[in-house]
mmCIF file of C-alpha atoms in Angstrom:
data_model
loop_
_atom_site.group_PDB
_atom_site.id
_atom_site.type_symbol
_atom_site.label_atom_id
_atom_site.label_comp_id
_atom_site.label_asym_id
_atom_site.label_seq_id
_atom_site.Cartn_x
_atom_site.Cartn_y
_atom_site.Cartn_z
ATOM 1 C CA UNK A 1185 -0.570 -21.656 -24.228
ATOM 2 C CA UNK A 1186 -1.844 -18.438 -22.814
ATOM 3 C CA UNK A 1187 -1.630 -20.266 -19.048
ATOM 4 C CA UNK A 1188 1.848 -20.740 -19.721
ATOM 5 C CA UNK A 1189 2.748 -17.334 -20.330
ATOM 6 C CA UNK A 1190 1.078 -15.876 -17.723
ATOM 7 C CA UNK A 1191 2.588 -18.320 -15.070
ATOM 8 C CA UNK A 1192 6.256 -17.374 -16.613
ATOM 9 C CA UNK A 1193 5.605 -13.907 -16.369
ATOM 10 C CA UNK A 1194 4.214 -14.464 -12.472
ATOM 11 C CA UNK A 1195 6.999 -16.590 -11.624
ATOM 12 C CA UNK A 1196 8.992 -14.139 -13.118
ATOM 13 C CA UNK A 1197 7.642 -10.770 -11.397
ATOM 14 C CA UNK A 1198 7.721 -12.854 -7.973
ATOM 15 C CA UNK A 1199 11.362 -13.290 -8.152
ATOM 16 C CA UNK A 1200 12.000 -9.760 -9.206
ATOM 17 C CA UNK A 1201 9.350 -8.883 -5.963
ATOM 18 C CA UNK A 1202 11.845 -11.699 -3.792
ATOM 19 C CA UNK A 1203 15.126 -9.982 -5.426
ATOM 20 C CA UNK A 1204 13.912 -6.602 -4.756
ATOM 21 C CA UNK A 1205 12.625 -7.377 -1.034
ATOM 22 C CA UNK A 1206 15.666 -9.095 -0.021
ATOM 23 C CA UNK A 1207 17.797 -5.423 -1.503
ATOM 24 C CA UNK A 1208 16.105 -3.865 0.690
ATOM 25 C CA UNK A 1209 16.587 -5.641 3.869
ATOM 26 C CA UNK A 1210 20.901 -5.556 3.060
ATOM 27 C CA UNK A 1211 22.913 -3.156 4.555
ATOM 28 C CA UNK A 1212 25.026 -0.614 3.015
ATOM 29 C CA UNK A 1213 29.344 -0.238 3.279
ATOM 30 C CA UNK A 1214 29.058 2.816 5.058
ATOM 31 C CA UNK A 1215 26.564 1.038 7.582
ATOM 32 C CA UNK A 1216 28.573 -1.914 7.998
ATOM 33 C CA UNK A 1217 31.673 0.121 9.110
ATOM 34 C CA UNK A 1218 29.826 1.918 11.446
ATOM 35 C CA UNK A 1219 28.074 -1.150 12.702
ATOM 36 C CA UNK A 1220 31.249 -2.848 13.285
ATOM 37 C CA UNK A 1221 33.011 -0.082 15.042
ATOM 38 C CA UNK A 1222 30.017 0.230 17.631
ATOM 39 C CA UNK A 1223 30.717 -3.531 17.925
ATOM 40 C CA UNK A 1224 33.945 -2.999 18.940
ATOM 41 C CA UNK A 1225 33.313 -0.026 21.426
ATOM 42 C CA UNK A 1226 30.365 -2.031 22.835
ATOM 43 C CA UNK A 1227 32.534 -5.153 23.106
ATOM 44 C CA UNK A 1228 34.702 -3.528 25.219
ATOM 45 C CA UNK A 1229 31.812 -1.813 27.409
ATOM 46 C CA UNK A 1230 32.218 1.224 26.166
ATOM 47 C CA UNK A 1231 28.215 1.479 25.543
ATOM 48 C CA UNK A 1232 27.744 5.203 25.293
ATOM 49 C CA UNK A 1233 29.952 5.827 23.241
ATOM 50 C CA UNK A 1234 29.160 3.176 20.937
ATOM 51 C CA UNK A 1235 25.638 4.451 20.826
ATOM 52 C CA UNK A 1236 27.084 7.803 20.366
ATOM 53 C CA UNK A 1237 28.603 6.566 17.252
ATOM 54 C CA UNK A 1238 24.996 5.056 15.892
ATOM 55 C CA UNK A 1239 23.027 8.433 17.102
ATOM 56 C CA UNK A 1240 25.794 10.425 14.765
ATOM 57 C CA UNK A 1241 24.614 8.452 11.960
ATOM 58 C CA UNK A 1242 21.246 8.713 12.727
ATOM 59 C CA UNK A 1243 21.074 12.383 12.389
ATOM 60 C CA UNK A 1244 23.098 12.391 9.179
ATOM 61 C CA UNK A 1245 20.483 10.195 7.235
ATOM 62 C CA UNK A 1246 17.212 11.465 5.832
ATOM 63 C CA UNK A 1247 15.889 8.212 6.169
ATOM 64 C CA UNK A 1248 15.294 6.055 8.892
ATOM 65 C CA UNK A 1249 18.033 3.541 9.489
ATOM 66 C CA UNK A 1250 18.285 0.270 8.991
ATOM 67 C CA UNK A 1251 16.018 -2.366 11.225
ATOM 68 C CA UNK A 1252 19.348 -3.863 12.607
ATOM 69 C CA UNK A 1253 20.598 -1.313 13.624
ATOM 70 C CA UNK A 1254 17.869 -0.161 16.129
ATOM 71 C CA UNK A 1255 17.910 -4.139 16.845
ATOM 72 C CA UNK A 1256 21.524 -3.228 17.424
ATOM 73 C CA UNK A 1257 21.372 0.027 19.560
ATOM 74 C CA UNK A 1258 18.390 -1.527 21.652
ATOM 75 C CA UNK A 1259 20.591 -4.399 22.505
ATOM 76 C CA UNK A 1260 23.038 -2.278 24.047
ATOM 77 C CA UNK A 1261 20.619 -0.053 25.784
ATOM 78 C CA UNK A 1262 19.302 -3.326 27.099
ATOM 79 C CA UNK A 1263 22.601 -4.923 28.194
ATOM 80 C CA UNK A 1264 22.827 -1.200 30.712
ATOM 81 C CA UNK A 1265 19.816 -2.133 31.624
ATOM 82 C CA UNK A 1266 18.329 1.585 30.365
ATOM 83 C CA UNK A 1267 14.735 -0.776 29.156
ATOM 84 C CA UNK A 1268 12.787 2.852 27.900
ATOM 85 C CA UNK A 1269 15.698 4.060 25.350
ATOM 86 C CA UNK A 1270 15.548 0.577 24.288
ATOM 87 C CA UNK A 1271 11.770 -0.071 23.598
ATOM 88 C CA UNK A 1272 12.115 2.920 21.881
ATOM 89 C CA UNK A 1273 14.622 1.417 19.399
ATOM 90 C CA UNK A 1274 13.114 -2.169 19.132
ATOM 91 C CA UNK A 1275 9.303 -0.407 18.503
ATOM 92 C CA UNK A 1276 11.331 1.568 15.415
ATOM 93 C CA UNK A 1277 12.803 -1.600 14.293
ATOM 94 C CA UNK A 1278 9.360 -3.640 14.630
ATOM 95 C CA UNK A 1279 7.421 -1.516 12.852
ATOM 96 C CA UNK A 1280 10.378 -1.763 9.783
ATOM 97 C CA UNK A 1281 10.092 -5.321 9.702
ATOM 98 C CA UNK A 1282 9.147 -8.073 12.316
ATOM 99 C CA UNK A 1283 11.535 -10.568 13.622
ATOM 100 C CA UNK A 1284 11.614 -13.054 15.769
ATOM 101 C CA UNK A 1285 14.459 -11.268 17.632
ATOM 102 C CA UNK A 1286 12.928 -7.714 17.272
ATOM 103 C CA UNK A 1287 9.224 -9.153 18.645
ATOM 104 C CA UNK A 1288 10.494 -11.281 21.704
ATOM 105 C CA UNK A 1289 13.382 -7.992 22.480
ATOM 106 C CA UNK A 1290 10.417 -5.992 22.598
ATOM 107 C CA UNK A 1291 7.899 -8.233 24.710
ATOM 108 C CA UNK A 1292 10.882 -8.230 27.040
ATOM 109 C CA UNK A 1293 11.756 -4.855 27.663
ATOM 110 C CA UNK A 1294 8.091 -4.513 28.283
ATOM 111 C CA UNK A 1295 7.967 -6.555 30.728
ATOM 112 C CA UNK A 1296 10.806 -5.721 32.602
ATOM 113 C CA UNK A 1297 9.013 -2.169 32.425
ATOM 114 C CA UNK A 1298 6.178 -3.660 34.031
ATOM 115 C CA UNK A 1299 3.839 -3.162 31.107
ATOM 116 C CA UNK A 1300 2.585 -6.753 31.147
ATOM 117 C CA UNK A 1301 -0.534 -5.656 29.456
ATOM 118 C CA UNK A 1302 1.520 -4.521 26.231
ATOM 119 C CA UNK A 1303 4.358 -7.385 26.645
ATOM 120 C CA UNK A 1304 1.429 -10.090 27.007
ATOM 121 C CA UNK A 1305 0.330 -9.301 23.882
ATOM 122 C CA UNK A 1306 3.679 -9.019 22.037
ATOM 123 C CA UNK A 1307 4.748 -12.069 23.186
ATOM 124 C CA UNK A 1308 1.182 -13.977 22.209
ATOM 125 C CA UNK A 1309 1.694 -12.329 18.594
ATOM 126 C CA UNK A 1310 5.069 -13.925 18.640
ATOM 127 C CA UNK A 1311 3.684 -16.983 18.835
ATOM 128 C CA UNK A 1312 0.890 -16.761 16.069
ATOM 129 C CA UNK A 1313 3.737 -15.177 14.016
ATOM 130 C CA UNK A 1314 6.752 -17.774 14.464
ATOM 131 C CA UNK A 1315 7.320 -21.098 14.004
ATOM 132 C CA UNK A 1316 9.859 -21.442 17.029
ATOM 133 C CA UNK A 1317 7.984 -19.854 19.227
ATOM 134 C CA UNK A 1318 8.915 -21.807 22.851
ATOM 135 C CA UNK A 1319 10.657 -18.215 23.754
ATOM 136 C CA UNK A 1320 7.237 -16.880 23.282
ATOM 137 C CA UNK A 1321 5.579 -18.962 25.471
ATOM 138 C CA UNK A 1322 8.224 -18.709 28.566
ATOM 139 C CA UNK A 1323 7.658 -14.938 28.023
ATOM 140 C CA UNK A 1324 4.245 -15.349 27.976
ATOM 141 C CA UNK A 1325 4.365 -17.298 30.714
ATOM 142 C CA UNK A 1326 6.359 -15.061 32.816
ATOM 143 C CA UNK A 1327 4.290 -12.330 32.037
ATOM 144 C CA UNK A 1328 1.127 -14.012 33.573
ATOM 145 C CA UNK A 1329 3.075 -15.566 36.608
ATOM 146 C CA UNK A 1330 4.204 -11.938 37.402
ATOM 147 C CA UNK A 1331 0.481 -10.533 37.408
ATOM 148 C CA UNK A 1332 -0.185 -13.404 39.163
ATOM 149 C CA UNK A 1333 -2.785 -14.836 36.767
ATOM 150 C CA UNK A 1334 -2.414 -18.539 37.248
#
């Protein structure tokens, strides 16, 4: 009997743990406007000032921001090819929480930095860490065909 209630109550504080977790990882109203309006400016190539519009919020916030949205800003540094502004955002965002998209976007930009050292071993945790991890490998890959280590 006393098994029983203990596994309720464990089930139990795991969901609240899940509930809690997945709270966390949701975006606010406020966040989602601004999110959408950079989307807008940056889907019209308008990429500073759509990062202008993220770096505003940045500075109002006492916290840091959301994962996404450094996911977010370091896609658009990416897409202007500017690959130091956007390691910056994808390391903020990968220390928040690891993703799949986070991990490989960073592996990348350091390899297009030439940092193969770093982006080989972003790209080979990417693979221990993912299921779907083929985009790991052809980075991985990459990474050792460009220092020539065949």
């Amino acid at each position: 009997m006393k098994f029983d209630n203990f596994f309720i109550f464990f089930v139990a504080l795991l969901s609240l743990f899940l509930l809690i977790k997945a709270e966390d990882e949701k975006i606010s109203e406020k966040e989602y406007q601004i999110r959408v309006q950079a989307q807008k400016l940056a889907d019209k190539d308008k990429n500073d000032e759509a990062i202008a519009i993220i770096d505003l919020y940045e500075k109002s916030l006492k916290v840091p921001m959301h994962f996404s949205f450094y996911e977010f800003r370091g896609s658009i540094w990416a897409k202007t090819e500017k690959y130091a502004s956007a390691l910056k955002d994808y390391q903020k965002a990968f220390r928040q929480l690891k993703t799949k998209e986070n991990t490989s976007s960073l592996g990348l930009c350091h390899l297009y930095l030439k940092d193969y050292f770093n982006a080989e071993s972003i790209f080979r945790e990417g693979i221990l860490s993912f299921d779907e991890n083929l985009n790991f490998k052809k980075g991985l890959l990459q990474c050792l065909l460009l220092q020539e280590r065949y």
